[in-house]
Short mmCIF file of C-alpha atoms and ligand atoms in Angstrom, two decimals:
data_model
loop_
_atom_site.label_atom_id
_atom_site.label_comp_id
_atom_site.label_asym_id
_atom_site.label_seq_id
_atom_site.Cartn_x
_atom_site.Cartn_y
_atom_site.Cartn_z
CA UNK A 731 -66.23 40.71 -7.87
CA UNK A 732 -66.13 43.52 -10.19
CA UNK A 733 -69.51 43.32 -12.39
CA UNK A 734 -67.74 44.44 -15.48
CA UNK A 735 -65.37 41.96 -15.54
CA UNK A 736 -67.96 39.33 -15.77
CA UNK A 737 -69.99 40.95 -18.27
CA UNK A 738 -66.60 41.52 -20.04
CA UNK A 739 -65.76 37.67 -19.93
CA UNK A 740 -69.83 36.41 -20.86
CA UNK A 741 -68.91 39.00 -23.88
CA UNK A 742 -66.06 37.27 -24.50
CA UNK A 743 -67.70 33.75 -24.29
CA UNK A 744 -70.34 35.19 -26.90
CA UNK A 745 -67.39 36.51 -28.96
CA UNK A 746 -65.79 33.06 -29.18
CA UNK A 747 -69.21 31.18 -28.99
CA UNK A 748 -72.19 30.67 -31.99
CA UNK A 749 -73.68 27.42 -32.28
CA UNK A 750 -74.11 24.90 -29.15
CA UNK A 751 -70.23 24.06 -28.60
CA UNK A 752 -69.93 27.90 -28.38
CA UNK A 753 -72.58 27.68 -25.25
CA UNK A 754 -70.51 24.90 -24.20
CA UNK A 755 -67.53 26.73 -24.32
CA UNK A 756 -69.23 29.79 -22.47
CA UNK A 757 -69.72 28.21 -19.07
CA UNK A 758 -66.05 27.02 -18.93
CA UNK A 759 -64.45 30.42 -20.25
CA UNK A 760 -66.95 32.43 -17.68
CA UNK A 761 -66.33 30.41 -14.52
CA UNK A 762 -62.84 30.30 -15.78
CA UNK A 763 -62.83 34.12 -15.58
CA UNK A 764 -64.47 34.61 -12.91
CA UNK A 765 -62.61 31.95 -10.41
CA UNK A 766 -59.34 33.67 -11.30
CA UNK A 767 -60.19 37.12 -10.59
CA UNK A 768 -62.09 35.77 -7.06
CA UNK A 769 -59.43 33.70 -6.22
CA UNK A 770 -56.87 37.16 -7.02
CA UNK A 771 -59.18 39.37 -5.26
CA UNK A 772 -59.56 37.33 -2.35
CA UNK A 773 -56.62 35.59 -1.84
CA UNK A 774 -53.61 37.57 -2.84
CA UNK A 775 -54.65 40.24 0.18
CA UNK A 776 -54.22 37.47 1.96
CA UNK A 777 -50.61 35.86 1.03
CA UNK A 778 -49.24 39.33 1.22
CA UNK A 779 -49.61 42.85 2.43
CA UNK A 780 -50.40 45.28 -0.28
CA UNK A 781 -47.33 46.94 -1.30
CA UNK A 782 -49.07 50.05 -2.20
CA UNK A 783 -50.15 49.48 -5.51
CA UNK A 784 -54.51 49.85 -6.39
CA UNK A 785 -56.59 49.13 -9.08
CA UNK A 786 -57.45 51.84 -11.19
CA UNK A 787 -54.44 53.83 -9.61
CA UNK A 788 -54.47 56.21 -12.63
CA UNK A 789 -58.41 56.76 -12.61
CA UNK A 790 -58.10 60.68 -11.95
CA UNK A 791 -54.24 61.09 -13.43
CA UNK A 792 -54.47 59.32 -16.54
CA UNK A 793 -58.15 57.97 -17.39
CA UNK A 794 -57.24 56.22 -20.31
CA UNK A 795 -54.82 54.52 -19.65
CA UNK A 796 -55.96 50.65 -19.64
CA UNK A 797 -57.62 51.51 -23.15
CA UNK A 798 -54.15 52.84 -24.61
CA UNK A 799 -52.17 49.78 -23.86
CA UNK A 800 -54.89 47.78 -24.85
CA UNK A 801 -55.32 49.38 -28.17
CA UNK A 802 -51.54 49.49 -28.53
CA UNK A 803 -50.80 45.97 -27.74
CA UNK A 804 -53.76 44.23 -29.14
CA UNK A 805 -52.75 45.75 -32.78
CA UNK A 806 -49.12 44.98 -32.59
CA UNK A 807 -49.90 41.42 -31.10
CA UNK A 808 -52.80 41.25 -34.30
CA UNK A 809 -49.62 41.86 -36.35
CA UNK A 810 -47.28 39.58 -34.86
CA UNK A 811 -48.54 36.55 -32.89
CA UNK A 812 -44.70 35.71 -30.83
CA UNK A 813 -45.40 39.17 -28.75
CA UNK A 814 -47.58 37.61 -25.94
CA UNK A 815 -44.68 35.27 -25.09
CA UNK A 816 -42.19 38.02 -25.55
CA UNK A 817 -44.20 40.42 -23.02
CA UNK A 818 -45.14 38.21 -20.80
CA UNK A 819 -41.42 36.85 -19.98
CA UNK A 820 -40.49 40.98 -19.92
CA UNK A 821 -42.83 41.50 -16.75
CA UNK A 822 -41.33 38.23 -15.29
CA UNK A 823 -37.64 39.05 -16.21
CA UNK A 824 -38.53 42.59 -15.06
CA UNK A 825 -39.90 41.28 -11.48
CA UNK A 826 -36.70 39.24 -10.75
CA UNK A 827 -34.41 41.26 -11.01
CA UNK A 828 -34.55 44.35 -8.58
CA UNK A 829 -38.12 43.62 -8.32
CA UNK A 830 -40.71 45.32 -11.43
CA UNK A 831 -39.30 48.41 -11.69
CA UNK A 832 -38.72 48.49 -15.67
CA UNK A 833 -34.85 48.22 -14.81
CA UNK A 834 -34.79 45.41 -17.71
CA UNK A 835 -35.40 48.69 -20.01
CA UNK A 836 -33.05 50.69 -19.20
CA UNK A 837 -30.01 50.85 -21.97
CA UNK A 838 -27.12 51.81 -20.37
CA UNK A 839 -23.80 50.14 -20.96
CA UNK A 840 -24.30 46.73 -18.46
CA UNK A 841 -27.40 46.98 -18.17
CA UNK A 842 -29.80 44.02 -17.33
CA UNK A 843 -30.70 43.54 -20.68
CA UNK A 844 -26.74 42.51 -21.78
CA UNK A 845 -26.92 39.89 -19.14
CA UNK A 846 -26.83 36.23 -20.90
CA UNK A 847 -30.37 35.16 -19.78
CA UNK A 848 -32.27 38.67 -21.18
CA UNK A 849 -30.10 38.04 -24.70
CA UNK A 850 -33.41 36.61 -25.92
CA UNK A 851 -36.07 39.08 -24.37
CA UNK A 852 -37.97 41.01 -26.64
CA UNK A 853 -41.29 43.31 -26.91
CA UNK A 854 -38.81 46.48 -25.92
CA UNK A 855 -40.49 48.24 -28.97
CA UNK A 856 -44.44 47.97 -28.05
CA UNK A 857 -43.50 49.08 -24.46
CA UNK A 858 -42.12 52.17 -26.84
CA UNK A 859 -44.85 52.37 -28.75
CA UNK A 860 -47.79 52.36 -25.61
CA UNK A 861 -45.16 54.84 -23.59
CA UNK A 862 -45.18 57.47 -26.49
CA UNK A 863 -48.84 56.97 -26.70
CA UNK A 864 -49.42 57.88 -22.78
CA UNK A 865 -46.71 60.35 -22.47
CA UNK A 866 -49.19 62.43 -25.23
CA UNK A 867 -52.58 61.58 -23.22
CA UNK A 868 -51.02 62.18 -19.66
CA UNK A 869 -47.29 63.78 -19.47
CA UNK A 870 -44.79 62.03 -16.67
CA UNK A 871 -47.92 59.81 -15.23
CA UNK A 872 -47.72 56.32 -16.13
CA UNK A 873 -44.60 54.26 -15.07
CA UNK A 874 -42.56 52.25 -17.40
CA UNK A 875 -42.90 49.35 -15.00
CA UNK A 876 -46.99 49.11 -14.83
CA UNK A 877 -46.64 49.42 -18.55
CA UNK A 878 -44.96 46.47 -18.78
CA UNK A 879 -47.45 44.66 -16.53
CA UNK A 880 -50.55 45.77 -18.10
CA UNK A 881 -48.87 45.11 -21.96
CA UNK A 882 -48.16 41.36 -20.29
CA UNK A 883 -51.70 40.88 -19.23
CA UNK A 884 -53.48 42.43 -22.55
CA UNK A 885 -50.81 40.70 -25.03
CA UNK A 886 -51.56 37.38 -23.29
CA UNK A 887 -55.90 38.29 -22.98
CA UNK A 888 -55.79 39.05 -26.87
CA UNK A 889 -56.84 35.48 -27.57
CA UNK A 890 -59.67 35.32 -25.20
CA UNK A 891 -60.57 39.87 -25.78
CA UNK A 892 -61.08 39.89 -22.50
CA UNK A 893 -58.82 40.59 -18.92
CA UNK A 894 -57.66 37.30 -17.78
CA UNK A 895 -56.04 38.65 -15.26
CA UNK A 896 -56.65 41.92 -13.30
CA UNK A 897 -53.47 44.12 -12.72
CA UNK A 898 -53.03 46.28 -9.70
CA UNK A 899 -50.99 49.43 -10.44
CA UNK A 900 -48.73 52.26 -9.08
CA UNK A 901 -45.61 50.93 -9.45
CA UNK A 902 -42.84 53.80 -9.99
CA UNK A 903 -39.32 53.36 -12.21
CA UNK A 904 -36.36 52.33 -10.63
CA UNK A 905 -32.84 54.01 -12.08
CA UNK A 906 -30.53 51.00 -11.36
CA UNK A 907 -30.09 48.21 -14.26
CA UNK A 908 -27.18 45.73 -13.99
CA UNK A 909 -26.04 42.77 -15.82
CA UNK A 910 -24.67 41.56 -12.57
CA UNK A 911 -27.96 41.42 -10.87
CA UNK A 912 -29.43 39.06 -13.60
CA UNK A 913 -28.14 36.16 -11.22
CA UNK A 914 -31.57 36.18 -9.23
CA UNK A 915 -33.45 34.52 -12.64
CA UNK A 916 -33.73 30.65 -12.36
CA UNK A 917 -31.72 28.57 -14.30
CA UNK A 918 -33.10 26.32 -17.22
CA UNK A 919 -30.96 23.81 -15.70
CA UNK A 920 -32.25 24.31 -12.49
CA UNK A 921 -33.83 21.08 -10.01
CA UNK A 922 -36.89 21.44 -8.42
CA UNK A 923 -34.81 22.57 -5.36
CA UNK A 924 -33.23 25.44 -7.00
CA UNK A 925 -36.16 26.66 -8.72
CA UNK A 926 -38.08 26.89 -5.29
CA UNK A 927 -34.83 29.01 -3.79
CA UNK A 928 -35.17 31.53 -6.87
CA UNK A 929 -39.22 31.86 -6.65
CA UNK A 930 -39.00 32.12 -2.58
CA UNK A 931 -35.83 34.68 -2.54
CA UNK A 932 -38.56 36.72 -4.38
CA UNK A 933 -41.01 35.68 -2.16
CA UNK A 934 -43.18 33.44 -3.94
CA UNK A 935 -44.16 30.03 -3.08
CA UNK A 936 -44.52 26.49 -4.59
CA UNK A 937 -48.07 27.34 -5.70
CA UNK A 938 -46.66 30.26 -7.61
CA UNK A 939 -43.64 28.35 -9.23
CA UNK A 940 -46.38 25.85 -10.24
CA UNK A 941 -48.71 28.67 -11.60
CA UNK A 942 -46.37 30.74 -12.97
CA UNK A 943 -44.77 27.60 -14.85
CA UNK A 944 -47.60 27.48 -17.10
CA UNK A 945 -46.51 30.59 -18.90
CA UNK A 946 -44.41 28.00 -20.69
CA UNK A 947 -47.57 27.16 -22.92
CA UNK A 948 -46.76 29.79 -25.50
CA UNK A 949 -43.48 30.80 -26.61
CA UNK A 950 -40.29 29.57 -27.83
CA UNK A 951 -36.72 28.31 -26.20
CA UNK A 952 -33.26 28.88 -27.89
CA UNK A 953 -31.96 25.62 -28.91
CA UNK A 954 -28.91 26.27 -26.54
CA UNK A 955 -31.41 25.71 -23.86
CA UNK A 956 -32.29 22.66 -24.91
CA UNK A 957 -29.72 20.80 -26.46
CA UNK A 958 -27.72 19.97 -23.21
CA UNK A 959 -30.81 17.35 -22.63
CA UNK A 960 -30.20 15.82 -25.82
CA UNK A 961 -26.82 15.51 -26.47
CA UNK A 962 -23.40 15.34 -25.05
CA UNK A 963 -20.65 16.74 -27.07
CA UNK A 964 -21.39 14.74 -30.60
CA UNK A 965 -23.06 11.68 -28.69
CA UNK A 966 -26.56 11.81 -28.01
CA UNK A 967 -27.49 11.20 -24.67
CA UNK A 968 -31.91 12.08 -23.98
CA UNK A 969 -32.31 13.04 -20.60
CA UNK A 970 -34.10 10.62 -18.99
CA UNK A 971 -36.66 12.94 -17.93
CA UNK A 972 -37.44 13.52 -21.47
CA UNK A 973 -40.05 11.18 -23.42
CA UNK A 974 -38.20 9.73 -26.00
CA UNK A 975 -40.76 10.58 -29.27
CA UNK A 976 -40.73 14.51 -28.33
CA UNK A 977 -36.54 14.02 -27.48
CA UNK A 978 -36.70 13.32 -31.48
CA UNK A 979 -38.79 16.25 -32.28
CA UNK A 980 -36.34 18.79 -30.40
CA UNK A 981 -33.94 17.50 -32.10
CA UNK A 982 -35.40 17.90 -35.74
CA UNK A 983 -35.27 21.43 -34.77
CA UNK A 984 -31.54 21.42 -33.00
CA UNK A 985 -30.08 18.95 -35.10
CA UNK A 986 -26.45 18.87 -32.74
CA UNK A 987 -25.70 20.45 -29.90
CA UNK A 988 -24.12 23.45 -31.28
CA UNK A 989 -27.61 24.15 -32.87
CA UNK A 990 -28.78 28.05 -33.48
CA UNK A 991 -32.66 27.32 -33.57
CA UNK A 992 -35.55 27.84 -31.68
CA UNK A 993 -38.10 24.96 -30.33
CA UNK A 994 -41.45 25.53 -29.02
CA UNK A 995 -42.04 25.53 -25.69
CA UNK A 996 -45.61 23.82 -25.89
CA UNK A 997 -45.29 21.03 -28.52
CA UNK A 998 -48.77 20.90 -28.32
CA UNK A 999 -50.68 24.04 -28.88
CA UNK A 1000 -47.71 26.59 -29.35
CA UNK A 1001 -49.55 30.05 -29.40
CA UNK A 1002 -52.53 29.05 -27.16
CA UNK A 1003 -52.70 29.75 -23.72
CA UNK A 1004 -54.02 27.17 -22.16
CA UNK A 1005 -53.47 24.35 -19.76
CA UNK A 1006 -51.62 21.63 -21.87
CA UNK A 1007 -48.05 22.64 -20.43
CA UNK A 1008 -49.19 20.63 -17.72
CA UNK A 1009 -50.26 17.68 -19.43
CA UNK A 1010 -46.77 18.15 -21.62
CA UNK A 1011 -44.87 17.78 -18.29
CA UNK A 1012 -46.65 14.87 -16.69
CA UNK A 1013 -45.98 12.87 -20.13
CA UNK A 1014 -42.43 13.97 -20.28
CA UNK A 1015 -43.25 16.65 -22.65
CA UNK A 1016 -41.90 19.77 -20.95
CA UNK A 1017 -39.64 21.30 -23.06
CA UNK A 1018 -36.92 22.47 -20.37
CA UNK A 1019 -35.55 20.81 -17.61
CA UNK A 1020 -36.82 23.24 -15.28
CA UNK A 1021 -40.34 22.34 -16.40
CA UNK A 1022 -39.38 18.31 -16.20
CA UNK A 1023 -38.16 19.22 -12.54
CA UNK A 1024 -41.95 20.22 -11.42
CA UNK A 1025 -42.34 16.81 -11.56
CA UNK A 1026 -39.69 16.00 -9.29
CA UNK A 1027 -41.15 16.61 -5.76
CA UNK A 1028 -44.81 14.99 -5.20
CA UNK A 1029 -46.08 17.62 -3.69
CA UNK A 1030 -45.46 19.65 -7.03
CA UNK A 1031 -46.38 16.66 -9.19
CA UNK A 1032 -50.19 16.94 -7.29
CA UNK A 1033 -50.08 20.39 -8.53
CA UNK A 1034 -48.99 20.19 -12.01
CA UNK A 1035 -51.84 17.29 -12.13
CA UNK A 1036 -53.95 19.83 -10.63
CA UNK A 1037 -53.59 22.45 -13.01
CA UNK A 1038 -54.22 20.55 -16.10
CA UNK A 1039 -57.59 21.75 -15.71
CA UNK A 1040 -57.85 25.01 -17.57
CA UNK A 1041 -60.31 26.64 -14.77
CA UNK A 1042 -57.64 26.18 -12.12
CA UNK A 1043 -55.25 26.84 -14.23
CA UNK A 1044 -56.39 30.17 -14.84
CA UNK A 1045 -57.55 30.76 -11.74
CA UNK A 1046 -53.65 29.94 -10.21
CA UNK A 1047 -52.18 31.64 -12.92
CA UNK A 1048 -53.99 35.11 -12.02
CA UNK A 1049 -53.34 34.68 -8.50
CA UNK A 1050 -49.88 34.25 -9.16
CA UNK A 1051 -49.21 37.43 -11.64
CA UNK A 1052 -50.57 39.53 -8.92
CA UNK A 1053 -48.08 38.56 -6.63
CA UNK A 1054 -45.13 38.47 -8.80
CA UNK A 1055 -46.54 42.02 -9.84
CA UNK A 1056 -45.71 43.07 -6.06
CA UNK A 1057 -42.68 42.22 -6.19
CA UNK A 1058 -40.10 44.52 -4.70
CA UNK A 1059 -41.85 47.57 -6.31
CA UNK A 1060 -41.23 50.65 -5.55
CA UNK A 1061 -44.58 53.08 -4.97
CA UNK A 1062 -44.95 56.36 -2.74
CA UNK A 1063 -42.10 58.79 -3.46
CA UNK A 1064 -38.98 55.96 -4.55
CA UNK A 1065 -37.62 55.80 -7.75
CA UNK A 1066 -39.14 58.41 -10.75
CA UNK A 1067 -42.05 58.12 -13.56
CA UNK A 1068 -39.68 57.77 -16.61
CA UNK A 1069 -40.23 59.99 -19.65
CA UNK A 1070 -38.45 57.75 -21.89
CA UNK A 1071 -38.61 53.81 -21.06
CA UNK A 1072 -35.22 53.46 -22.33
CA UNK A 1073 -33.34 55.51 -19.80
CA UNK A 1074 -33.82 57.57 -16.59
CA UNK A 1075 -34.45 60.99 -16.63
CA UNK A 1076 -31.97 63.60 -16.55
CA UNK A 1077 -32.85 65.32 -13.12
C1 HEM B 355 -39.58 28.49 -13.33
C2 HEM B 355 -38.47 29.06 -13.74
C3 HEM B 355 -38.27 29.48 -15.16
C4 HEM B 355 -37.21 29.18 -15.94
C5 HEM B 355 -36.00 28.35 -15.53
C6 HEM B 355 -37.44 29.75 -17.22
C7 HEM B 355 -36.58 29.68 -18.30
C8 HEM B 355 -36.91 30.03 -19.58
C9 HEM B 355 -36.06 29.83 -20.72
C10 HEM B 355 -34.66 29.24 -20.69
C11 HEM B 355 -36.73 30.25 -21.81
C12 HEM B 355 -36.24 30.21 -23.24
C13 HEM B 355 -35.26 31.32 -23.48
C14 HEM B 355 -34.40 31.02 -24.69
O1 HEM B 355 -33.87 29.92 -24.76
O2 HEM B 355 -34.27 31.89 -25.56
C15 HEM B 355 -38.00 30.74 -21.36
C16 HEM B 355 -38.97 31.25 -22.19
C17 HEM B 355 -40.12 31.80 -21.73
N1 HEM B 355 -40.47 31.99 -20.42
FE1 HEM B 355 -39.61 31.14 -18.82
N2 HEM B 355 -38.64 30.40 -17.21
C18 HEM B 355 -39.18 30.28 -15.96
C19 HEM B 355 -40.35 30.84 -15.52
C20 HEM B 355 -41.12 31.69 -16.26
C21 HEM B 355 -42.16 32.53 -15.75
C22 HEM B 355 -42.50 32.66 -14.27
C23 HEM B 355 -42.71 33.18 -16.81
C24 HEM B 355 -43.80 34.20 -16.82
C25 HEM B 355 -44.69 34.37 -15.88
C26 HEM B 355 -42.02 32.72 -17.99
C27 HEM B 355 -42.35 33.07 -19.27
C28 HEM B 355 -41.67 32.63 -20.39
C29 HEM B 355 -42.14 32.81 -21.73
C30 HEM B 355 -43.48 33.40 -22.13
C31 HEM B 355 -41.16 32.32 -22.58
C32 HEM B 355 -41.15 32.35 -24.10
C33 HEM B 355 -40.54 33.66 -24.56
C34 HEM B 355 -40.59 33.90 -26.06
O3 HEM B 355 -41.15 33.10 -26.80
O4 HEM B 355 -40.07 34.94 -26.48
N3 HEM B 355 -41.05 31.85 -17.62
N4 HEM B 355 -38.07 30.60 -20.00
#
C-alpha cells in the first residue's frame, strides 16, 4: 500500500469533513480508498499477467506528468461538470476497440469516432488541452492513450480531490482507427448474455461487467437509447423490466419515440459517483436495458446487491479500471508516442 495514497485520501476525508458527520464520513471515504487500491494492487497481478505497463512509468522521462493532467482536467472539469462522464466512457470506448491505444482519437476519414456508438463521445478537447501541455514539459514522451486513462481517473477523483483509482502506465499509440471495428462495444440493447460475450472477448469477467457497470452513476443517455423501452412506434409499451414511476420520468424527457433529448443515467444522484446505480437497478431504476439485464442472471443480481455498498463498490470499480486499462495495449517498441492526439505522426 502506497503511504501517500492514504495520507492523500485521510486529506481528502479532512477536505470533505468539519464537524462530527465529516469524522463520520472520514472512516468510510478512507477505508473506501484504501480497500480499492489493496484490492487493485493485490488482485489485478493476480487475474492477469502484467502487460508491461508500471506505475510511475514516466518518473525519469516526464516527472510531471500526473500533476499536468491533474491540473488540466481538474480546471476544465471545475468549468464544466458533464466531463467526468464524457472521459470516463473515452478510456472505455478507447479499450474496446483495438484495445487502449487512443485509436478513438484519431480523425481520419472512418475513423472510430464516425462509428454510430462514438457519435456521442466527447472530452476530445481536454485530451488536447493536457497533450499540448506535456508535449511542452516532455517532447514525444507521454502517449495519447495513458492520457486518456489518467484524464478518466482524475476527471472522475475531482469530487472526492483525491486518486480513486491508481493507473498503471506505458501504454504506446496505435495508428489504426476504424468505424468498422466499433462492433466489439456492447449494445444498449444487449441481454445479460451478450454483455458477458463483449466484456470476456476483451477479457474481462462477470465481476468486471458488474464493476465497470457502475460507471453508469454519472452521465447522460441519448433519448434514442432509451425510447425503444418505452414505446413502440406511437403506442407506448414500458418494458417490463422498467419500474413504471421512473418509465414516466424518461419519458418527460423523450416525450415519443422519435425524441432528440438526453436522460440521466442515475435518476438519483446524476453527477455523483457513487453506489446508487446499483440500488437504481435492483428497483428497476437502471436507465438502459443493458443495466436492467445485470439483473437477469442471479449470480449477477448477488453482485449488483453486493455493490450497493459504496466501499465495495469502489473497491470493484478500481480493480476493474486496471484491468480494462490492460487491455490489448501496446507497450515495448509497437505502435508510436503521438505528437498530435488527433492523428499519427508523419514518419
Ligand atoms: C456494460 C455495457 C455498456 C453498455 C451497453 C453501455 C452503453 C452506454 C450507452 C448507450 C450510453 C449512452 C450513450 C448515448 O445514448 O448517447 C452510455 C453512457 C455512458 N457510459 Fe456506458 N455502456 C456500458 C458500459 C460502460 C462502461 C464499462 C463504462 C466505463 C467504465 C461506461 C461509461 C459510460 C458513461 C460515463 C456514460 C455517460 C457518458 C456521458 O454522459 O457523456 N459504460 N453507455
Amino acid at each position: 500500500m502506497r503511504r501517500q495514497q492514504v495520507a492523500a485520501a485521510a486529506g481528502a476525508a479532512r477536505w470533505r469533513g468539519g464537524g462530527g458527520g465529516g469524522a463520520a464520513t472520514a472512516w468510510w471515504w478512507v477505508a473506501a480508498v484504501v480497500l480499492g487500491h489493496l484490492v487493485s494492487s493485490a488482485r489485478a497481478g493476480l487475474l492477469e499477467s502484467n502487460p508491461g505497463l508500471a506505475y510511475n512509468f514516466y518518473q525519469k522521462s516526464c516527472p510531471n506528468v500526473d500533476s499536468i493532467v491533474r491540473s488540466v482536467t481538474w480546471a476544465q472539469v471545475a468549468a464544466n461538470p458533464a466531463l467526468p462522464a464524457r472521459l470516463l466512457r473515452l478510456h472505455f470506448h478507447d479499450c474496446f476497440v483495438k484495445g487502449c491505444d487512443a485509436s478513438i482519437l484519431l480523425d481520419n476519414a472512418q475513423s472510430e469516432k464516425t462509428a454510430g456508438p462514438n457519435l456521442s463521445v466527447g472530452g476530445y478537447e481536454v485530451i488536447d488541452a493536457i497533450k499540448t501541455q506535456l508535449e511542452q514539459a516532455c517532447p514525444g514522451v507521454v502517449s495519447c492513450a495513458d492520457i486518456v486513462a489518467l484524464a478518466a481517473r482524475d476527471a472522475v477523483s475531482y469530487q472526492f480531490k483525491s486518486s480513486l483509482w491508481q493507473v498503471e502506465t506505458g501504454r504506446r499509440d496505435g495508428t489504426v482507427s476504424l468505424a468498422s471495428n466499433t462492433g466489439a462495444l456492447p449494445s444498449p440493447f444487449a441481454g445479460f448474455n451478450g454483455l458477458l460475450q463483449s466484456f470476456a472477448a476483451r477479457g474481462l469477467n462477470l465481476t468486471d461487467l458488474i464493476a465497470l457497470s457502475g460507471a453508469h452513476t454519472i452521465g447522460v443517455a441519448s433519448c434514442s437509447s432509451v425510447t425503444p423501452r418505452l414505446y413502440n412506434g406511437n403506442a407506448t409499451n414500458v418494458d417490463p423490466l422498467l419500474d413504471s414511476a421512473y418509465a414516466k420520468t424518461l419519458m418527460n424527457s423523450c416525450p415519443s419515440s422519435s425524441a432528440s433529448g438526453t436522460v440521466n443515467l442515475d435518476g438519483r444522484t446524476a453527477v455523483k459517483f457513487d453506489s446508487s446505480y446499483y440500488t437504481n437497478v435492483l428497483n428497476k431504476q437502471g436507465t438502459l436495458a443493458s443495466d436492467a439485464a445485470l439483473t437477469q442472471n442471479a449470480a449477477a443480481a448477488q453482485m449488483v446487491q453486493d455493490l450497493t455498498n459504496p466501499i465495495k463498490f469502489y473497491a470493484a470499480f478500481s480493480m476493474s479500471m486496471k484491468k480494462m486499462g490492460r487491455v490489448e495495449v501496446l507497450t515495448g517498441t509497437n505502435g508510436q508516442i503521438r505528437k498530435q492526439c488527433r492523428q499519427v505522426n508523419s514518419s
